[in-house]
PDB file of C-alpha atoms in Angstrom:
ATOM      1  CA  MET A   1     176.602 -53.569-186.897  1.00 71.00           C
ATOM      2  CA  LEU A   2     172.918 -53.559-188.279  1.00 75.00           C
ATOM      3  CA  SER A   3     171.853 -50.957-185.735  1.00 77.00           C
ATOM      4  CA  ALA A   4     174.485 -48.801-187.315  1.00 74.00           C
ATOM      5  CA  PHE A   5     172.982 -49.372-190.629  1.00 72.00           C
ATOM      6  CA  LYS A   6     169.558 -48.632-189.373  1.00 73.00           C
ATOM      7  CA  SER A   7     170.291 -45.655-187.654  1.00 75.00           C
ATOM      8  CA  ILE A   8     171.428 -43.690-190.873  1.00 79.00           C
ATOM      9  CA  PRO A   9     168.388 -41.496-191.718  1.00 80.00           C
ATOM     10  CA  THR A  10     166.961 -42.493-195.322  1.00 81.00           C
ATOM     11  CA  HIS A  11     163.699 -40.686-195.192  1.00 81.00           C
ATOM     12  CA  MET A  12     162.249 -38.383-197.689  1.00 83.00           C
ATOM     13  CA  ASP A  13     159.239 -36.083-197.408  1.00 84.00           C
ATOM     14  CA  TYR A  14     156.144 -36.797-199.721  1.00 86.00           C
ATOM     15  CA  LYS A  15     157.224 -34.297-202.453  1.00 87.00           C
ATOM     16  CA  GLY A  16     160.587 -35.746-202.194  1.00 87.00           C
ATOM     17  CA  GLN A  17     159.301 -39.285-202.794  1.00 89.00           C
ATOM     18  CA  LYS A  18     157.351 -38.144-205.670  1.00 91.00           C
ATOM     19  CA  LEU A  19     160.039 -36.305-207.188  1.00 90.00           C
ATOM     20  CA  ALA A  20     162.422 -39.360-206.803  1.00 91.00           C
ATOM     21  CA  GLU A  21     159.978 -41.729-208.531  1.00 92.00           C
ATOM     22  CA  GLN A  22     159.469 -39.269-211.430  1.00 94.00           C
ATOM     23  CA  ILE A  23     163.277 -39.050-211.761  1.00 93.00           C
ATOM     24  CA  PHE A  24     163.906 -42.678-211.851  1.00 94.00           C
ATOM     25  CA  GLN A  25     161.083 -43.641-214.053  1.00 95.00           C
ATOM     26  CA  GLY A  26     162.278 -40.802-216.438  1.00 95.00           C
ATOM     27  CA  VAL A  27     165.921 -41.791-216.482  1.00 95.00           C
ATOM     28  CA  ILE A  28     165.121 -45.469-216.951  1.00 96.00           C
ATOM     29  CA  LEU A  29     162.628 -44.903-219.864  1.00 96.00           C
ATOM     30  CA  VAL A  30     164.978 -42.407-221.531  1.00 96.00           C
ATOM     31  CA  SER A  31     167.909 -44.965-221.405  1.00 96.00           C
ATOM     32  CA  ALA A  32     165.499 -47.660-222.700  1.00 96.00           C
ATOM     33  CA  VAL A  33     164.807 -45.634-225.758  1.00 96.00           C
ATOM     34  CA  ILE A  34     168.338 -44.780-226.264  1.00 96.00           C
ATOM     35  CA  GLY A  35     169.370 -48.150-225.941  1.00 95.00           C
ATOM     36  CA  PHE A  36     166.642 -49.674-228.277  1.00 95.00           C
ATOM     37  CA  ILE A  37     167.600 -47.197-231.049  1.00 95.00           C
ATOM     38  CA  TYR A  38     171.309 -47.781-230.582  1.00 95.00           C
ATOM     39  CA  GLY A  39     171.218 -51.540-230.414  1.00 94.00           C
ATOM     40  CA  PHE A  40     168.940 -51.527-233.489  1.00 93.00           C
ATOM     41  CA  THR A  41     171.270 -49.381-235.482  1.00 93.00           C
ATOM     42  CA  ILE A  42     174.355 -51.454-234.826  1.00 92.00           C
ATOM     43  CA  GLN A  43     172.181 -54.847-234.776  1.00 91.00           C
ATOM     44  CA  GLN A  44     173.329 -56.047-231.341  1.00 90.00           C
ATOM     45  CA  PHE A  45     170.885 -56.555-228.498  1.00 92.00           C
ATOM     46  CA  GLY A  46     173.778 -56.696-225.922  1.00 91.00           C
ATOM     47  CA  TRP A  47     174.398 -52.962-226.268  1.00 94.00           C
ATOM     48  CA  THR A  48     170.551 -52.325-225.540  1.00 94.00           C
ATOM     49  CA  VAL A  49     171.087 -54.231-222.183  1.00 94.00           C
ATOM     50  CA  TYR A  50     174.309 -52.333-221.367  1.00 95.00           C
ATOM     51  CA  ILE A  51     172.650 -48.957-221.934  1.00 96.00           C
ATOM     52  CA  MET A  52     169.602 -50.115-219.924  1.00 95.00           C
ATOM     53  CA  LEU A  53     171.974 -51.164-217.055  1.00 95.00           C
ATOM     54  CA  ALA A  54     174.006 -47.724-217.194  1.00 95.00           C
ATOM     55  CA  GLY A  55     170.522 -46.069-216.952  1.00 95.00           C
ATOM     56  CA  PHE A  56     169.565 -48.086-213.980  1.00 96.00           C
ATOM     57  CA  THR A  57     172.838 -47.301-212.277  1.00 96.00           C
ATOM     58  CA  ILE A  58     172.436 -43.580-212.732  1.00 95.00           C
ATOM     59  CA  SER A  59     168.946 -43.699-211.424  1.00 95.00           C
ATOM     60  CA  CYS A  60     170.118 -45.651-208.393  1.00 94.00           C
ATOM     61  CA  LEU A  61     172.653 -43.009-207.706  1.00 94.00           C
ATOM     62  CA  LEU A  62     170.220 -40.121-208.121  1.00 92.00           C
ATOM     63  CA  THR A  63     167.221 -41.691-206.253  1.00 92.00           C
ATOM     64  CA  LEU A  64     168.555 -44.090-203.506  1.00 90.00           C
ATOM     65  CA  PRO A  65     170.433 -41.932-201.169  1.00 88.00           C
ATOM     66  CA  PRO A  66     168.387 -39.017-199.477  1.00 88.00           C
ATOM     67  CA  TRP A  67     169.686 -36.247-201.164  1.00 88.00           C
ATOM     68  CA  PRO A  68     168.758 -32.860-199.741  1.00 87.00           C
ATOM     69  CA  VAL A  69     166.566 -31.856-202.638  1.00 87.00           C
ATOM     70  CA  TYR A  70     164.045 -34.479-201.606  1.00 86.00           C
ATOM     71  CA  ARG A  71     163.763 -33.020-198.210  1.00 85.00           C
ATOM     72  CA  LYS A  72     162.935 -29.351-198.864  1.00 85.00           C
ATOM     73  CA  ASN A  73     159.150 -29.656-197.988  1.00 84.00           C
ATOM     74  CA  HIS A  74     159.014 -30.562-194.273  1.00 82.00           C
ATOM     75  CA  LEU A  75     155.870 -32.180-192.917  1.00 81.00           C
ATOM     76  CA  ASN A  76     154.342 -29.694-190.461  1.00 84.00           C
ATOM     77  CA  TRP A  77     153.594 -31.753-187.421  1.00 84.00           C
ATOM     78  CA  GLN A  78     151.391 -30.307-184.857  1.00 88.00           C
ATOM     79  CA  PRO A  79     153.046 -28.904-181.650  1.00 88.00           C
ATOM     80  CA  ALA A  80     153.315 -31.522-178.980  1.00 86.00           C
ATOM     81  CA  MET A  81     150.518 -31.869-176.440  1.00 86.00           C
ATOM     82  CA  PRO A  82     151.702 -31.375-172.731  1.00 83.00           C
ATOM     83  CA  GLU A  83     152.145 -34.772-170.964  1.00 78.00           C
ATOM     84  CA  THR A  84     148.510 -36.197-169.776  1.00 70.00           C
ATOM     85  CA  SER A  85     148.156 -37.337-166.323  1.00 64.00           C
ATOM     86  CA  GLY A  86     145.293 -39.800-165.413  1.00 62.00           C
ATOM     87  CA  GLU A  87     142.953 -37.137-164.308  1.00 61.00           C
ATOM     88  CA  ASN A  88     142.922 -35.568-167.796  1.00 64.00           C
ATOM     89  CA  ARG A  89     142.214 -38.844-169.426  1.00 67.00           C
ATOM     90  CA  ASP A  90     139.205 -39.345-167.255  1.00 69.00           C
ATOM     91  CA  LYS A  91     137.916 -35.850-167.867  1.00 71.00           C
ATOM     92  CA  LEU A  92     138.224 -36.644-171.640  1.00 72.00           C
ATOM     93  CA  GLN A  93     136.178 -39.888-171.253  1.00 75.00           C
ATOM     94  CA  GLU A  94     133.367 -38.115-169.363  1.00 74.00           C
ATOM     95  CA  ILE A  95     133.149 -35.440-171.926  1.00 76.00           C
ATOM     96  CA  GLN A  96     133.114 -38.104-174.654  1.00 75.00           C
ATOM     97  CA  LYS A  97     130.402 -40.032-172.778  1.00 75.00           C
ATOM     98  CA  LYS A  98     128.271 -36.955-172.391  1.00 73.00           C
ATOM     99  CA  LYS A  99     128.496 -36.181-176.049  1.00 71.00           C
ATOM    100  CA  LYS A 100     127.172 -39.753-176.989  1.00 69.00           C
ATOM    101  CA  HIS A 101     124.016 -39.384-174.755  1.00 67.00           C
ATOM    102  CA  LYS A 102     123.179 -36.192-176.335  1.00 59.00           C
TER     103      LYS A 102
ATOM    104  CA  MET B   1     159.228 -45.021-200.752  1.00 74.00           C
ATOM    105  CA  ASN B   2     160.457 -43.842-197.277  1.00 82.00           C
ATOM    106  CA  THR B   3     163.312 -46.186-196.916  1.00 86.00           C
ATOM    107  CA  VAL B   4     166.106 -47.176-199.356  1.00 88.00           C
ATOM    108  CA  LEU B   5     164.938 -50.667-199.514  1.00 89.00           C
ATOM    109  CA  SER B   6     161.402 -49.765-200.690  1.00 91.00           C
ATOM    110  CA  ARG B   7     162.698 -47.125-203.293  1.00 92.00           C
ATOM    111  CA  ALA B   8     165.507 -49.931-204.507  1.00 93.00           C
ATOM    112  CA  ASN B   9     162.421 -52.369-204.761  1.00 94.00           C
ATOM    113  CA  SER B  10     160.281 -50.149-206.886  1.00 94.00           C
ATOM    114  CA  LEU B  11     163.269 -49.189-209.044  1.00 95.00           C
ATOM    115  CA  PHE B  12     164.496 -52.561-209.984  1.00 96.00           C
ATOM    116  CA  ALA B  13     160.931 -53.820-210.672  1.00 96.00           C
ATOM    117  CA  PHE B  14     160.450 -50.878-212.871  1.00 96.00           C
ATOM    118  CA  SER B  15     163.637 -51.546-214.694  1.00 96.00           C
ATOM    119  CA  LEU B  16     162.703 -55.321-215.146  1.00 97.00           C
ATOM    120  CA  SER B  17     159.378 -54.431-216.626  1.00 97.00           C
ATOM    121  CA  VAL B  18     161.125 -51.944-219.128  1.00 96.00           C
ATOM    122  CA  MET B  19     163.733 -54.671-219.937  1.00 95.00           C
ATOM    123  CA  ALA B  20     160.943 -57.163-220.805  1.00 96.00           C
ATOM    124  CA  ALA B  21     159.095 -54.525-223.074  1.00 95.00           C
ATOM    125  CA  LEU B  22     162.481 -54.013-224.748  1.00 94.00           C
ATOM    126  CA  THR B  23     162.933 -57.631-225.293  1.00 94.00           C
ATOM    127  CA  PHE B  24     159.543 -57.579-226.728  1.00 94.00           C
ATOM    128  CA  GLY B  25     160.327 -55.025-229.208  1.00 93.00           C
ATOM    129  CA  CYS B  26     163.495 -56.755-230.220  1.00 93.00           C
ATOM    130  CA  PHE B  27     161.397 -59.878-231.206  1.00 93.00           C
ATOM    131  CA  ILE B  28     158.731 -57.866-232.989  1.00 92.00           C
ATOM    132  CA  THR B  29     161.316 -56.178-235.262  1.00 91.00           C
ATOM    133  CA  THR B  30     162.522 -59.362-236.512  1.00 90.00           C
ATOM    134  CA  ALA B  31     159.496 -61.713-236.209  1.00 86.00           C
ATOM    135  CA  PHE B  32     158.284 -61.636-239.772  1.00 87.00           C
ATOM    136  CA  LYS B  33     161.635 -61.651-241.545  1.00 86.00           C
ATOM    137  CA  ASP B  34     162.273 -64.167-244.281  1.00 86.00           C
ATOM    138  CA  ARG B  35     165.383 -65.885-243.238  1.00 88.00           C
ATOM    139  CA  SER B  36     165.941 -67.928-246.632  1.00 89.00           C
ATOM    140  CA  ILE B  37     169.275 -67.309-248.601  1.00 90.00           C
ATOM    141  CA  PRO B  38     170.518 -69.037-251.877  1.00 90.00           C
ATOM    142  CA  VAL B  39     172.765 -72.091-251.227  1.00 90.00           C
ATOM    143  CA  ASP B  40     175.175 -73.763-253.594  1.00 90.00           C
ATOM    144  CA  ILE B  41     175.777 -77.492-253.142  1.00 90.00           C
ATOM    145  CA  HIS B  42     178.100 -79.704-255.316  1.00 90.00           C
ATOM    146  CA  VAL B  43     178.660 -83.336-255.021  1.00 90.00           C
ATOM    147  CA  SER B  44     182.020 -84.740-256.076  1.00 88.00           C
ATOM    148  CA  LYS B  45     181.839 -88.538-255.102  1.00 87.00           C
ATOM    149  CA  VAL B  46     179.124 -90.874-254.784  1.00 88.00           C
ATOM    150  CA  MET B  47     179.535 -94.488-253.646  1.00 87.00           C
ATOM    151  CA  ILE B  48     177.157 -97.254-252.349  1.00 88.00           C
ATOM    152  CA  LYS B  49     177.738-100.412-250.041  1.00 87.00           C
ATOM    153  CA  ASN B  50     175.623-103.096-248.803  1.00 86.00           C
ATOM    154  CA  VAL B  51     176.437-103.770-245.230  1.00 85.00           C
ATOM    155  CA  ASP B  52     175.090-105.052-242.007  1.00 83.00           C
ATOM    156  CA  ASP B  53     172.927-102.526-240.229  1.00 80.00           C
ATOM    157  CA  PHE B  54     172.647-103.641-236.663  1.00 81.00           C
ATOM    158  CA  THR B  55     170.111-100.963-235.802  1.00 78.00           C
ATOM    159  CA  GLY B  56     167.594-102.192-238.312  1.00 73.00           C
ATOM    160  CA  PRO B  57     165.271-105.118-238.527  1.00 78.00           C
ATOM    161  CA  ARG B  58     166.848-106.650-241.645  1.00 75.00           C
ATOM    162  CA  GLU B  59     170.423-108.381-242.501  1.00 78.00           C
ATOM    163  CA  ARG B  60     171.683-106.025-244.926  1.00 83.00           C
ATOM    164  CA  SER B  61     170.956-102.221-245.849  1.00 85.00           C
ATOM    165  CA  ASP B  62     172.140 -99.889-248.367  1.00 87.00           C
ATOM    166  CA  LEU B  63     174.739 -97.454-247.007  1.00 88.00           C
ATOM    167  CA  GLY B  64     175.473 -94.418-249.154  1.00 88.00           C
ATOM    168  CA  PHE B  65     178.851 -92.391-249.238  1.00 89.00           C
ATOM    169  CA  VAL B  66     178.544 -88.895-250.502  1.00 90.00           C
ATOM    170  CA  THR B  67     181.273 -86.220-250.507  1.00 92.00           C
ATOM    171  CA  PHE B  68     179.928 -82.777-251.198  1.00 90.00           C
ATOM    172  CA  ASP B  69     180.943 -79.107-251.328  1.00 92.00           C
ATOM    173  CA  ILE B  70     178.619 -76.422-249.835  1.00 91.00           C
ATOM    174  CA  SER B  71     179.049 -72.585-250.288  1.00 91.00           C
ATOM    175  CA  ALA B  72     176.616 -70.056-248.952  1.00 91.00           C
ATOM    176  CA  ASN B  73     176.827 -66.602-247.302  1.00 91.00           C
ATOM    177  CA  LEU B  74     175.072 -66.544-243.921  1.00 90.00           C
ATOM    178  CA  GLN B  75     175.507 -63.046-243.286  1.00 90.00           C
ATOM    179  CA  PRO B  76     172.167 -61.618-244.179  1.00 89.00           C
ATOM    180  CA  ILE B  77     170.424 -63.955-241.668  1.00 90.00           C
ATOM    181  CA  PHE B  78     172.319 -62.483-238.692  1.00 90.00           C
ATOM    182  CA  ASP B  79     170.490 -59.682-237.183  1.00 88.00           C
ATOM    183  CA  TRP B  80     170.308 -58.413-233.618  1.00 89.00           C
ATOM    184  CA  ASN B  81     167.891 -61.236-232.635  1.00 91.00           C
ATOM    185  CA  VAL B  82     169.873 -64.061-233.930  1.00 91.00           C
ATOM    186  CA  LYS B  83     172.050 -65.807-231.511  1.00 91.00           C
ATOM    187  CA  GLU B  84     173.383 -68.933-233.515  1.00 92.00           C
ATOM    188  CA  LEU B  85     172.423 -70.969-236.514  1.00 92.00           C
ATOM    189  CA  PHE B  86     172.021 -74.791-236.590  1.00 93.00           C
ATOM    190  CA  LEU B  87     172.635 -75.820-240.067  1.00 93.00           C
ATOM    191  CA  TYR B  88     171.866 -79.442-241.293  1.00 93.00           C
ATOM    192  CA  LEU B  89     172.147 -81.007-244.855  1.00 93.00           C
ATOM    193  CA  THR B  90     169.157 -83.368-245.609  1.00 92.00           C
ATOM    194  CA  ALA B  91     168.942 -86.048-248.396  1.00 92.00           C
ATOM    195  CA  GLU B  92     165.487 -86.803-249.351  1.00 92.00           C
ATOM    196  CA  TYR B  93     164.412 -89.346-251.710  1.00 92.00           C
ATOM    197  CA  SER B  94     161.576 -92.100-252.186  1.00 91.00           C
ATOM    198  CA  THR B  95     161.833 -95.938-252.693  1.00 90.00           C
ATOM    199  CA  LYS B  96     159.807 -98.713-253.369  1.00 88.00           C
ATOM    200  CA  SER B  97     159.049 -99.714-249.669  1.00 85.00           C
ATOM    201  CA  ASN B  98     158.779 -95.942-248.240  1.00 87.00           C
ATOM    202  CA  ALA B  99     157.427 -93.073-250.134  1.00 89.00           C
ATOM    203  CA  LEU B 100     159.379 -90.472-248.282  1.00 92.00           C
ATOM    204  CA  ASN B 101     162.824 -90.704-246.700  1.00 91.00           C
ATOM    205  CA  GLN B 102     164.706 -87.683-245.046  1.00 93.00           C
ATOM    206  CA  VAL B 103     168.303 -88.481-243.757  1.00 92.00           C
ATOM    207  CA  VAL B 104     170.427 -85.832-242.197  1.00 94.00           C
ATOM    208  CA  LEU B 105     173.938 -86.236-243.286  1.00 93.00           C
ATOM    209  CA  TRP B 106     175.907 -83.491-241.806  1.00 93.00           C
ATOM    210  CA  ASP B 107     175.341 -80.579-239.412  1.00 93.00           C
ATOM    211  CA  LYS B 108     177.162 -77.470-238.208  1.00 93.00           C
ATOM    212  CA  ILE B 109     176.721 -74.900-235.571  1.00 94.00           C
ATOM    213  CA  VAL B 110     177.519 -71.286-236.471  1.00 93.00           C
ATOM    214  CA  LEU B 111     177.612 -68.826-233.706  1.00 92.00           C
ATOM    215  CA  ARG B 112     177.124 -65.159-234.008  1.00 89.00           C
ATOM    216  CA  GLY B 113     180.303 -63.124-234.601  1.00 85.00           C
ATOM    217  CA  TYR B 114     182.021 -66.079-236.203  1.00 88.00           C
ATOM    218  CA  ASN B 115     182.773 -66.585-239.903  1.00 88.00           C
ATOM    219  CA  THR B 116     179.634 -66.418-241.463  1.00 87.00           C
ATOM    220  CA  LYS B 117     180.807 -67.171-245.256  1.00 89.00           C
ATOM    221  CA  LEU B 118     180.309 -70.857-245.595  1.00 87.00           C
ATOM    222  CA  ASN B 119     182.950 -72.414-248.212  1.00 90.00           C
ATOM    223  CA  LEU B 120     183.508 -75.927-247.550  1.00 90.00           C
ATOM    224  CA  ARG B 121     185.082 -78.286-250.022  1.00 90.00           C
ATOM    225  CA  ASP B 122     185.335 -82.173-250.083  1.00 90.00           C
ATOM    226  CA  VAL B 123     183.153 -82.743-246.812  1.00 90.00           C
ATOM    227  CA  LYS B 124     182.419 -86.316-245.914  1.00 90.00           C
ATOM    228  CA  SER B 125     179.064 -86.976-244.319  1.00 89.00           C
ATOM    229  CA  LYS B 126     179.218 -87.013-240.549  1.00 91.00           C
ATOM    230  CA  TYR B 127     176.276 -89.457-240.077  1.00 92.00           C
ATOM    231  CA  PHE B 128     175.678 -92.837-241.758  1.00 90.00           C
ATOM    232  CA  PHE B 129     173.559 -92.715-244.882  1.00 90.00           C
ATOM    233  CA  PHE B 130     171.611 -95.870-243.963  1.00 88.00           C
ATOM    234  CA  ASP B 131     168.607 -96.757-246.014  1.00 87.00           C
ATOM    235  CA  ASP B 132     165.525 -98.630-244.564  1.00 83.00           C
ATOM    236  CA  GLY B 133     166.186-101.429-246.728  1.00 80.00           C
ATOM    237  CA  ASN B 134     167.925-101.559-250.115  1.00 83.00           C
ATOM    238  CA  GLY B 135     166.390 -98.630-251.940  1.00 81.00           C
ATOM    239  CA  LEU B 136     169.381 -96.443-252.505  1.00 82.00           C
ATOM    240  CA  ARG B 137     171.067 -98.746-255.369  1.00 82.00           C
ATOM    241  CA  SER B 138     170.247 -97.190-258.760  1.00 82.00           C
ATOM    242  CA  ASN B 139     168.079 -94.545-257.073  1.00 84.00           C
ATOM    243  CA  LYS B 140     167.833 -91.821-259.591  1.00 85.00           C
ATOM    244  CA  ASN B 141     166.691 -89.057-257.719  1.00 88.00           C
ATOM    245  CA  ILE B 142     168.012 -87.969-254.229  1.00 90.00           C
ATOM    246  CA  THR B 143     167.779 -84.385-253.324  1.00 92.00           C
ATOM    247  CA  LEU B 144     170.253 -82.618-251.044  1.00 92.00           C
ATOM    248  CA  THR B 145     169.220 -79.507-249.316  1.00 92.00           C
ATOM    249  CA  LEU B 146     170.758 -77.405-246.709  1.00 92.00           C
ATOM    250  CA  SER B 147     168.185 -76.116-244.011  1.00 92.00           C
ATOM    251  CA  TRP B 148     168.896 -74.216-240.683  1.00 92.00           C
ATOM    252  CA  ASN B 149     167.360 -73.678-237.347  1.00 93.00           C
ATOM    253  CA  VAL B 150     167.466 -70.171-236.200  1.00 92.00           C
ATOM    254  CA  VAL B 151     168.067 -69.682-232.608  1.00 92.00           C
ATOM    255  CA  PRO B 152     166.853 -66.177-231.634  1.00 92.00           C
ATOM    256  CA  ASN B 153     167.515 -64.193-228.407  1.00 91.00           C
ATOM    257  CA  ALA B 154     163.774 -63.729-227.903  1.00 90.00           C
ATOM    258  CA  GLY B 155     161.033 -65.407-229.952  1.00 88.00           C
ATOM    259  CA  ILE B 156     160.123 -68.463-232.086  1.00 88.00           C
ATOM    260  CA  LEU B 157     162.900 -70.833-233.580  1.00 89.00           C
ATOM    261  CA  PRO B 158     162.084 -71.179-237.293  1.00 89.00           C
ATOM    262  CA  LEU B 159     163.369 -74.048-239.463  1.00 89.00           C
ATOM    263  CA  VAL B 160     164.332 -72.476-242.823  1.00 89.00           C
ATOM    264  CA  MET B 161     165.356 -74.188-245.983  1.00 89.00           C
ATOM    265  CA  GLY B 162     167.945 -72.690-248.190  1.00 87.00           C
ATOM    266  CA  SER B 163     166.778 -71.999-251.766  1.00 85.00           C
ATOM    267  CA  GLY B 164     169.056 -74.277-253.840  1.00 83.00           C
ATOM    268  CA  HIS B 165     169.131 -78.010-254.005  1.00 88.00           C
ATOM    269  CA  LYS B 166     171.284 -80.751-255.758  1.00 89.00           C
ATOM    270  CA  SER B 167     170.029 -83.970-257.149  1.00 89.00           C
ATOM    271  CA  LEU B 168     172.090 -86.996-257.480  1.00 88.00           C
ATOM    272  CA  ALA B 169     171.820 -90.522-258.603  1.00 87.00           C
ATOM    273  CA  PHE B 170     173.323 -93.453-256.885  1.00 86.00           C
ATOM    274  CA  PRO B 171     175.309 -96.026-258.936  1.00 84.00           C
ATOM    275  CA  GLU B 172     173.766 -99.378-260.175  1.00 82.00           C
ATOM    276  CA  SER B 173     176.375-101.667-258.187  1.00 80.00           C
ATOM    277  CA  TYR B 174     177.792-101.880-254.942  1.00 82.00           C
ATOM    278  CA  GLU B 175     181.201-101.103-254.436  1.00 76.00           C
ATOM    279  CA  THR B 176     183.172-104.167-253.339  1.00 64.00           C
ATOM    280  CA  ALA B 177     185.854-104.110-250.632  1.00 57.00           C
ATOM    281  CA  LYS B 178     189.163-103.236-252.050  1.00 55.00           C
ATOM    282  CA  SER B 179     192.093-105.343-251.124  1.00 50.00           C
ATOM    283  CA  TYR B 180     195.543-104.135-251.572  1.00 53.00           C
TER     284      TYR B 180
END
């Protein structure tokens, strides 16, 4: 059961993470300002909390699931190197030792 | 911010910080308000008895009976930072043995959203008006004041005295027990 949850891909790329953070901070701050002004106008602090919770839910829906908009800038990984056998590793170590002596 | 849990963590922590800032803003907008209103107190009946006081050190103490009317409009006190008011009626006087005596005679809790116009008639005191001794008889100056404790959503709990008091005098003689 848990493995099914863990296999769902939830990653975002770096630009996507930055965008997600800006989005949720913006949404929560805007809902906080709206809630404060509305609660002050009708003199009930309960409405301020309700509007804040609504802003929290909206930003959860917008930023928690990995929407495609957060995956537009793919990381450019280097192409995979061919499988190294034991000889190549020894050669590499020899080259590194020679460089150190120099 | 790569997994759902770490995004949820930072989102939740940010919301809590913003919520704390909003609560502080709520406190700041009402911290310096004057919460005093005019109060009208009338006294309809005053009686005094001299009975055994088992909680005190002496044999007999003065017990006063006061029946009063209170009217006040509490609506201006309730703002978005007030959860409830705890009202109490205090009798203040001085006797030969004690310079200052304060006795709470009656109290009431008024919650937010409930009826804020106080218009009570012929209310008997809730608590015994015992004196520490026999200083109530023919005491000319007993001051009744209504005060309240403001319980806020966020901030300090001030004790406010209403502007308006009533002075009354106790009779010279004790009331004897009536037999029918």
